[in-house]
C-alpha positions as MATLAB code, in Angstrom:
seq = 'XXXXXXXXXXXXXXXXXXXXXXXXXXXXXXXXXXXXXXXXXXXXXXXXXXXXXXXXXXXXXXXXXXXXXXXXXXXXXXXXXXXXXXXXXXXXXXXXXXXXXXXXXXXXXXXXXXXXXXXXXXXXXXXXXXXXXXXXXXXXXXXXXXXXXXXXXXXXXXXXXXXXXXXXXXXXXXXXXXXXXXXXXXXXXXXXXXXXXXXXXXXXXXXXXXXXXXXXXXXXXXXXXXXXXXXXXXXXXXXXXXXXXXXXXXXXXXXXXXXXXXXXXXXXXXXXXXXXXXXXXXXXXXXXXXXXXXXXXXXXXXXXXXXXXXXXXXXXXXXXXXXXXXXXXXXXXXXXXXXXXXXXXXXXXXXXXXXXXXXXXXXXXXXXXXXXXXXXXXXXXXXXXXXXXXXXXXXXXXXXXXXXXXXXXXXXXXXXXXXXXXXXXXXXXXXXXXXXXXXXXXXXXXXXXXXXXXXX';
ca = [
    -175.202   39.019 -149.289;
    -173.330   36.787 -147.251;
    -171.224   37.851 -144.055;
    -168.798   39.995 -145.608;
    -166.138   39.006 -142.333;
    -166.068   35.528 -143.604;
    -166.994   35.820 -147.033;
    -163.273   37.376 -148.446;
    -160.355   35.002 -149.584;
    -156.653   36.086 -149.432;
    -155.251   37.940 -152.447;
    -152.553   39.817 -153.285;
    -153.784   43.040 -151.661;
    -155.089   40.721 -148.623;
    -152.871   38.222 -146.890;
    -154.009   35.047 -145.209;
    -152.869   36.479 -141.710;
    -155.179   39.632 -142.986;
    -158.104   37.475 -143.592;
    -157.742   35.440 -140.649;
    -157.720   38.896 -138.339;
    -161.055   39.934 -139.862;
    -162.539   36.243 -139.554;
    -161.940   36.871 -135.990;
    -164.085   39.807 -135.452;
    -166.970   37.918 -137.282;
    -169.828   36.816 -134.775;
    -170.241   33.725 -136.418;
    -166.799   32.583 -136.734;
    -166.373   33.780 -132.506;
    -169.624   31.407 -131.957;
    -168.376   28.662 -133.989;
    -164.700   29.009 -131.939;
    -166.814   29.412 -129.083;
    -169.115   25.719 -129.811;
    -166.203   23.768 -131.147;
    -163.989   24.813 -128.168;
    -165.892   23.467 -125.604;
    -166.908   20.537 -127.584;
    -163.022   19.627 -128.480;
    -162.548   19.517 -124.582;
    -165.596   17.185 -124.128;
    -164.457   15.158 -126.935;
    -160.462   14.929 -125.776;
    -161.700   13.457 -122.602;
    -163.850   11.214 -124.136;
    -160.963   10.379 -126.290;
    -158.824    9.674 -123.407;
    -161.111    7.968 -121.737;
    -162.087    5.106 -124.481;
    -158.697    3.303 -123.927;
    -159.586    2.822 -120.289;
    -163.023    1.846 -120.831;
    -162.028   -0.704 -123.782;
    -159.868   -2.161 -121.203;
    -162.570   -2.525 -118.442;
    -164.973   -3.612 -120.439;
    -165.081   -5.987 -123.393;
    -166.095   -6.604 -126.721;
    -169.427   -8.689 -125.358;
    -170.598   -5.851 -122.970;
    -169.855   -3.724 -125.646;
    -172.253   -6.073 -128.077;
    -174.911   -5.660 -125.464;
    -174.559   -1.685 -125.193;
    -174.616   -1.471 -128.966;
    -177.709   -3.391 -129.492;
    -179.301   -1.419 -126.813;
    -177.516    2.033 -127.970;
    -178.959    1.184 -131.564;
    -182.379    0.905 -130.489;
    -182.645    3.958 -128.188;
    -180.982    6.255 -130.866;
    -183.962    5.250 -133.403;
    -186.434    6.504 -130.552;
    -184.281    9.513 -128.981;
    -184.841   11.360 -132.284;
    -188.641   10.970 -132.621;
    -189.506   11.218 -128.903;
    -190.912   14.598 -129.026;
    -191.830   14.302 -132.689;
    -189.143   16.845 -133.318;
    -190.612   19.741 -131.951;
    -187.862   20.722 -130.361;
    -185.710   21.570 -133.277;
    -188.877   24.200 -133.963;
    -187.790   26.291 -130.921;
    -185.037   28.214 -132.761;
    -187.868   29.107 -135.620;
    -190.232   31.761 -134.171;
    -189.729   35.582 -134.196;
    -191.276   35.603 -130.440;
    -189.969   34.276 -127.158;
    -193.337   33.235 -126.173;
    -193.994   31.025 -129.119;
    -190.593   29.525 -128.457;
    -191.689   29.307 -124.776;
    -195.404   27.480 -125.811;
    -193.351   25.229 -128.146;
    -191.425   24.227 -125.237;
    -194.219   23.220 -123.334;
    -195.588   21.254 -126.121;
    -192.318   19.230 -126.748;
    -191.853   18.423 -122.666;
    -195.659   17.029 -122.469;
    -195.503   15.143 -126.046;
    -192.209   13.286 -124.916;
    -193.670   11.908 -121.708;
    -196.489   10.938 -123.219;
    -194.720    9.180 -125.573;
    -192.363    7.709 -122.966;
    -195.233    6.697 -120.814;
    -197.108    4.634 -123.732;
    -193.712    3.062 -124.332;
    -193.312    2.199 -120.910;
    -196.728    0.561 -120.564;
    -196.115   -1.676 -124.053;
    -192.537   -2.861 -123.251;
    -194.032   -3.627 -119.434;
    -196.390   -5.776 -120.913;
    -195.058   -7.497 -124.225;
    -191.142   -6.305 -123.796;
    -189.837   -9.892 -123.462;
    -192.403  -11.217 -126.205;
    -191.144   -8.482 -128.564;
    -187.513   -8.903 -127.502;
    -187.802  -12.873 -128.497;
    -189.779  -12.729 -131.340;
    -187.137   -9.877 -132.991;
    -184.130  -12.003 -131.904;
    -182.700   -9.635 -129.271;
    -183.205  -11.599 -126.288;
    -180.643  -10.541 -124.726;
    -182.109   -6.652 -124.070;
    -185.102   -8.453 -122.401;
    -183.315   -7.052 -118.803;
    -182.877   -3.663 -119.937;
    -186.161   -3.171 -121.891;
    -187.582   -0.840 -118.888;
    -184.829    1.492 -119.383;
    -185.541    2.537 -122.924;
    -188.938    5.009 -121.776;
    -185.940    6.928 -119.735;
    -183.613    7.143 -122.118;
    -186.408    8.436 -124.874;
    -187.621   10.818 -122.179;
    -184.010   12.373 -121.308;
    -183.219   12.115 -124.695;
    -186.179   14.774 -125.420;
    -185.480   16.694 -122.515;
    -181.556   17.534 -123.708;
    -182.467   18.343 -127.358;
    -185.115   20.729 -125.665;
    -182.717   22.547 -123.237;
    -180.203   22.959 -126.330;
    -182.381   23.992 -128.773;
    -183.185   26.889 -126.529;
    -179.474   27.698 -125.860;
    -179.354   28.141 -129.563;
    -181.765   30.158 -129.651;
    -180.226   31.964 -127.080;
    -176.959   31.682 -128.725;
    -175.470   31.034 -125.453;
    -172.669   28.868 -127.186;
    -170.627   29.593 -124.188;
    -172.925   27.353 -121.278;
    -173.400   24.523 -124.150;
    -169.586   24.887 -124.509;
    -169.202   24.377 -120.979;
    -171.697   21.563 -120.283;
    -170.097   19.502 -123.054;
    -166.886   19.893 -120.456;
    -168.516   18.884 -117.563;
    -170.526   16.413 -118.415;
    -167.828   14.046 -120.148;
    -166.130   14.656 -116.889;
    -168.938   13.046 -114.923;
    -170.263   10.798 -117.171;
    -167.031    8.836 -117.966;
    -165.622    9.039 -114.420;
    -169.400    7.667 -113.410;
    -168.764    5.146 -116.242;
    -165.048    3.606 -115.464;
    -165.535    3.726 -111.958;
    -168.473    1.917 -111.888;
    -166.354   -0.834 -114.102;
    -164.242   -1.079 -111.968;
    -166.762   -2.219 -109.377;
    -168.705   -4.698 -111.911;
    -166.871   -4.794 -115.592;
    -170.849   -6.383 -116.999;
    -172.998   -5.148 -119.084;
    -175.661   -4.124 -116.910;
    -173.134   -1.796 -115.756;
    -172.407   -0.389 -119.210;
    -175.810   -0.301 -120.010;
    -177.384    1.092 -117.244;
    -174.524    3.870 -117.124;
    -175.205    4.722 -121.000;
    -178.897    4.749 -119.998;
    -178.078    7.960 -117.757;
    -176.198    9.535 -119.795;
    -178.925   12.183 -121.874;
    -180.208   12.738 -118.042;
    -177.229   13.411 -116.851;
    -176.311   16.035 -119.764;
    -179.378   17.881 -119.748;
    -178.936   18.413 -115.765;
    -175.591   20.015 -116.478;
    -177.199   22.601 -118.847;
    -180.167   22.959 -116.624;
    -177.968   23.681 -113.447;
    -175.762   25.818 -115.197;
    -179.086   27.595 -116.990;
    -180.368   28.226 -112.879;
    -176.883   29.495 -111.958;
    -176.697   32.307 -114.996;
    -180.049   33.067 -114.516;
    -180.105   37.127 -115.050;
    -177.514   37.359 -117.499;
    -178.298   38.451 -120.631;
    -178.099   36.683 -123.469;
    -176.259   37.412 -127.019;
    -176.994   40.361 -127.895;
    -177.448   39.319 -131.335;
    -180.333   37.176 -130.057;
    -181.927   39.593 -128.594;
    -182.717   42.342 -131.536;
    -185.320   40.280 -133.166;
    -187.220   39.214 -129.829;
    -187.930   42.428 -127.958;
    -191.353   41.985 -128.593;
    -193.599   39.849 -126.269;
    -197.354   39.098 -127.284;
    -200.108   36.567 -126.027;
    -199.115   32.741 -126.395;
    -200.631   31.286 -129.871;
    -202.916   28.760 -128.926;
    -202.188   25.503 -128.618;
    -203.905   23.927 -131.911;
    -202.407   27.158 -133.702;
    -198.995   26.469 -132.676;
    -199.748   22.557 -133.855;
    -201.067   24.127 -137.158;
    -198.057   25.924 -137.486;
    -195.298   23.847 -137.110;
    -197.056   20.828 -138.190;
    -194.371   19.819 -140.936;
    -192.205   18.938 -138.101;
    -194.551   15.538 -136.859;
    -195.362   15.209 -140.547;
    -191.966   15.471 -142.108;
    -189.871   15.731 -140.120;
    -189.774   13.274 -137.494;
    -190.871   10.401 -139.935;
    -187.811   11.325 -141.716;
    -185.125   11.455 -138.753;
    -186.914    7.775 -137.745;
    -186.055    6.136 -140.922;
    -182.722    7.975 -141.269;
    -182.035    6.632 -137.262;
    -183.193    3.164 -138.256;
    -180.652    2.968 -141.219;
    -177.857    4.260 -139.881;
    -178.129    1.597 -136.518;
    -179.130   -0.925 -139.174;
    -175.311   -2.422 -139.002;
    -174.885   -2.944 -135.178;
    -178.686   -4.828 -135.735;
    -177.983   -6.786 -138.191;
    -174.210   -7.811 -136.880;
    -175.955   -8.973 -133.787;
    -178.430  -11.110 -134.899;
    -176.653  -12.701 -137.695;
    -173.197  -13.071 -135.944;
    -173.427  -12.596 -132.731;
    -172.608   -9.774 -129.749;
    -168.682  -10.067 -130.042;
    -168.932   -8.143 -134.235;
    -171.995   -5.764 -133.005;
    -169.393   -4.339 -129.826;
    -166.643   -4.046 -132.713;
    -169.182   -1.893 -134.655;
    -170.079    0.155 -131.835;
    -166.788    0.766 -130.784;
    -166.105    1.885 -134.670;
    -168.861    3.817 -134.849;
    -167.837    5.572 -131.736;
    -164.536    6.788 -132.514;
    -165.551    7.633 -136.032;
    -168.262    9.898 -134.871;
    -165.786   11.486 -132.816;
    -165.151   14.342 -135.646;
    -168.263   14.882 -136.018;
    -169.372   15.211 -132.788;
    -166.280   17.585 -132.437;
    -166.456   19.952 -135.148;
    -169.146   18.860 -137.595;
    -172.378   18.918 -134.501;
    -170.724   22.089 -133.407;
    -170.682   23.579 -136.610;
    -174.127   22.812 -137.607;
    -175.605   23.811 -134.856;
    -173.955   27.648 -135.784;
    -175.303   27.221 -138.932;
    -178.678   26.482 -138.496;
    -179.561   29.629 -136.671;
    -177.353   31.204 -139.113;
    -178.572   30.104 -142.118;
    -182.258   31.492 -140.625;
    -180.378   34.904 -140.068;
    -179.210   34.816 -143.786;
    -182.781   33.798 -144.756;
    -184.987   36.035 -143.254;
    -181.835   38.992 -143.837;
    -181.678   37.826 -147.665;
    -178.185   37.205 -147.583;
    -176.867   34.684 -150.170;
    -177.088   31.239 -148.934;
    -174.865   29.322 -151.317;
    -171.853   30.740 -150.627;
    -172.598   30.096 -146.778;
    -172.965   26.426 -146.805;
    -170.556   25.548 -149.930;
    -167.558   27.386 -147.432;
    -168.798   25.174 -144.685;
    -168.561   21.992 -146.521;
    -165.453   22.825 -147.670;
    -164.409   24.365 -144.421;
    -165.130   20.385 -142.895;
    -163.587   19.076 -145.663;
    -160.179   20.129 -144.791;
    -160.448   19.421 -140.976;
    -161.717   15.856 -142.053;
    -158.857   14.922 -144.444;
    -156.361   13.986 -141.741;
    -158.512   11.982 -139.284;
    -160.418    9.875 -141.568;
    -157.459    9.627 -144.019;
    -155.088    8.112 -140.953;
    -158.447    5.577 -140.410;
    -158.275    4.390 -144.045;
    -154.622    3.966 -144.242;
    -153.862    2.847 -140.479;
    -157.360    1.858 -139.068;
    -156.147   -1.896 -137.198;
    -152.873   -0.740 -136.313;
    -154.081    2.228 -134.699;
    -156.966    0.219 -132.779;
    -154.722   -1.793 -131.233;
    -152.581    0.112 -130.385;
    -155.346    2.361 -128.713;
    -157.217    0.019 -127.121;
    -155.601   -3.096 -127.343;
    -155.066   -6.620 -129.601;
    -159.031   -7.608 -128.904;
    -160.171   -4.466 -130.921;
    -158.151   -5.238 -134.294;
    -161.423   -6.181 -135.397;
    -163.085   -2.801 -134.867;
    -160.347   -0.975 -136.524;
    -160.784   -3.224 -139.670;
    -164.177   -1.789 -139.915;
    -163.356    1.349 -139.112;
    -160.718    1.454 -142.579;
    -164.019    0.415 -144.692;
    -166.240    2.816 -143.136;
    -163.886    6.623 -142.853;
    -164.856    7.784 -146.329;
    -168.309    7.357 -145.668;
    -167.905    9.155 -142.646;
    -165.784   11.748 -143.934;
    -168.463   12.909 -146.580;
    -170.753   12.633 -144.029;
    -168.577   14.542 -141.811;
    -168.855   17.915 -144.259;
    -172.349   17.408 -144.919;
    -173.333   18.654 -141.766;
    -173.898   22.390 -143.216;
    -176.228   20.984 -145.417;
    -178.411   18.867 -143.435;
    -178.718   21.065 -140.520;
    -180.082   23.812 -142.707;
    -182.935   21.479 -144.228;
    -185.742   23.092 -142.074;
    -184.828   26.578 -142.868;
    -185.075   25.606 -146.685;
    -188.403   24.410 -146.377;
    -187.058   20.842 -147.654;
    -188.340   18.802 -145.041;
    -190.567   17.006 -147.687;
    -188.077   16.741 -150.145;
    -185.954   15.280 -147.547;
    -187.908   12.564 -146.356;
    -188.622   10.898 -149.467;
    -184.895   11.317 -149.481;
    -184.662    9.305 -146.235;
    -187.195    6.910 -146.777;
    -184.971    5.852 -149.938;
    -181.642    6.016 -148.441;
    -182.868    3.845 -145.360;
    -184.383    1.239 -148.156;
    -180.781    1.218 -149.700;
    -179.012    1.157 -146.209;
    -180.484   -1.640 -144.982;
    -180.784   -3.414 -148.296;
    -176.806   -2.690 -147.725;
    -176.328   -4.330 -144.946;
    -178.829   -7.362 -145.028;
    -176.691   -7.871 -149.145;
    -173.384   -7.693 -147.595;
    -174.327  -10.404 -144.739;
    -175.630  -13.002 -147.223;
    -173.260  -12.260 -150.046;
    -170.015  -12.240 -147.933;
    -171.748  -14.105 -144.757;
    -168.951  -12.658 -142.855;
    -168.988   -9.176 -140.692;
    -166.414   -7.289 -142.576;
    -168.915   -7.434 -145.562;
    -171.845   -5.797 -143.623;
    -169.165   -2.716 -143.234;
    -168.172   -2.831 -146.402;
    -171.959   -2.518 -147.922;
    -172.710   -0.341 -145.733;
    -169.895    2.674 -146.271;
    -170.702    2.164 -149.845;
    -174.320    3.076 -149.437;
    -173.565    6.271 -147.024;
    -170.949    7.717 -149.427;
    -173.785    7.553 -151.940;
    -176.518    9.544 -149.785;
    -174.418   11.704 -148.720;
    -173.235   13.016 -151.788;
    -176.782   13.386 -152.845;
    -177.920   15.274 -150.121;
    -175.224   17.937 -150.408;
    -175.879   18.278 -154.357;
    -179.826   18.552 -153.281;
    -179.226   21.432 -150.418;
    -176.628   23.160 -152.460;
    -178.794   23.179 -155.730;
    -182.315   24.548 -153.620;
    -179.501   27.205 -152.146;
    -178.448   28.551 -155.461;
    -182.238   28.328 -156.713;
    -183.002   30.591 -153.901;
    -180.305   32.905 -154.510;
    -180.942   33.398 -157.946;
    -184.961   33.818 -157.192;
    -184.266   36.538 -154.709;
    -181.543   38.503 -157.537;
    -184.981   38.211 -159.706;
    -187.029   39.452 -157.213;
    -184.588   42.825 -156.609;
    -183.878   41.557 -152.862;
];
């Protein structure tokens, strides 16, 4: 059954302040406090800080940086073949540890191999796609992919760990650094080399936070809720075993999180090679402040659920209730920050960030509801693995990128104008999205109702 601290409403015989007292003793709700807490500081100073860096910088370095953002968040995902999201999966610490190893020496092989093709024929493949002007910045893309890995490795383990409290914490200090390192060197050289070359750094710089602050709690013991099911300690699996084992994730898996990263940077692409730099740095700025929900509460949330939701599974608690309060949970925290985008998007970019962004805030009206459905998905998608959809999910993917970037390329020859790209493209998230919840929530209540039949 599902956790009975979270799982009562408020009646007559149980007020709302009652229910909110026992939702405070609930481990999961303390963890999810605990993620979103440090998160909401990391995310209010990267919220004060965009202002400032709109005004440093401006919408053609931002072009650039999008372009270049777009195309190392299609390889970040895939640069350890997803292993890493694995780590929270086995019962023992030393498969965890083995599957570790395996994602670290995957992602620099496959940083290497990149490195060695884009020395060669970077500038010939930078032409011949039409994104000539990365040709300087081409090198950088092996260290991004490789950092990239290295982060999602070092928090997959904390969440293992459930040490919510260092990941709260590095999310703190690293927005510190990283936009301080960012504006001041702006001030210095407002270009976009700067802005690139500073976004380049910034997975490296993140996973050295949590690293350091791993080496400076080293001894402490971790949650003891983590701890139960891992007492016991037996010899490594081999390595073609562990392969064997977690193989879905190369099969499945990362095919799927490369086409779902290809459609959703599809936009900034297609905005820069049909209209120019000036419309791809208004999408990127758009897409950066609407993310900013979901990077606060959404990313923090899911990542509490998806060890969670492998609790409830292997516990044979009831899963639909679970994620169905989640989404609605989101839901409600979503309605007033995308709602103020749809109704007040331009005003409130200019306003933020000045008269040169109206543009960005135009596309950020057209593109909140997508991102608000998307925004309480995140219960649902996070707990794919643990449902054994990965499958399911990438045929999923592979037709939801087909009718993203169909989206996009449509609205840039119907409307030939950059609004229309937007436009096209909310319509086609707000579609997937929907679907996806409907999919995880239906295989939850199958489950449910297979275990009642089972006696569990």
């Amino acid at each position: 059954m599902a956790d009975p601290q979270l799982s009562g409403v408020a009646t007559d015989s149980l007020s709302l302040r009652q229910w909110l007292a026992k939702a405070r003793q609930s481990p999961l709700f303390r963890q999810i406090l605990t993620a979103v807490s440090g998160t909401a500081f990391a995310q209010a100073i990267n919220l004060a800080m965009i202002p400032i860096v709109m005004r440093i910088y401006g919408p053609d370095a931002f072009g650039v940086l999008g372009t270049f953002s777009s195309i190392s968040m299609v390889l970040i995902p895939v640069a350890a073949l997803t292993w890493p999201m694995a780590i929270a999966l086995p019962r023992r610490v030393s498969d965890a540890k083995a599957l570790v190893r395996l994602s670290l020496m995957v992602a620099l092989a496959i940083a290497v191999a990149l490195g060695v093709v884009l020395f060669f024929w970077g500038s010939a493949l930078a032409d011949l796609t039409g994104f000539g002007i990365l040709a300087p910045y081409l090198m950088l893309l092996p260290l991004a992919m490789f950092s990239g890995a290295v982060l999602e490795i070092t928090q997959q383990w904390l969440y293992r760990e459930q040490r919510f409290s260092l990941t709260a914490g590095g999310a703190t200090v690293h927005a510190l650094c990283y936009n301080s390192m960012r504006s001041l060197a702006g001030l210095v050289s407002a270009s976009a080399p700067v802005l690139v070359i500073t976004t380049a750094l910034y997975h490296a710089m993140y996973a050295s936070v949590l690293l350091g602050a791993m080496g400076l709690s080293k001894g402490k013991a971790a949650h003891p809720a983590a701890a139960a099911p891992e007492v016991e300690e037996a010899a490594i699996e081999d390595s073609r075993s562990l392969i064997k084992r977690y193989s879905d994730f190369p099969l499945f898996r990362a095919p799927q999180v490369l086409i779902n990263a290809l459609g959703y940077n599809m936009p900034t692409l297609v905005l820069a090679a049909s209209f120019g730099a000036i419309p791809a740095g208004f999408f990127a700025l758009c897409a950066q402040v609407l993310s900013m929900p979901t990077n606060l509460m959404g990313k923090s949330v899911g990542d509490v659920y998806y060890p969670r939701v492998i609790k409830a599974i292997h516990a044979g608690e009831r899963l639909l209730p679970l994620l169905a309060k989640g989404v609605a949970g989101l839901g409600l925290i979503g309605l007033l920050p995308f709602g103020a985008l749809m109704l007040f998007g331009p005003q409130m970019f200019v306003i933020a960030f000045g008269a040169p962004w109206e543009q960005a805030g135009e596309f950020a009206r057209w593109l909140a509801l997508a991102e608000f459905i998307g925004f309480t998905a995140r219960p649902c998608t996070v707990s794919i693995p643990a449902l054994n959809l990965q499958g399911r999910y990438l045929a999923v993917e592979v037709a939801s990128t087909a009718l993203r970037i169909a989206a996009a390329l449509a609205g840039a020859a119907l409307y030939q104008s950059p609004v229309g790209v937007v436009i096209a493209y909310g319509a086609a998230n707000s579609v997937i999205s929907l679907f996806v919840i409907a999919m995880v929530l239906h295989e939850a209540r199958r489950l449910d109702r297979s275990r009642c039949k089972d006696g569990q």
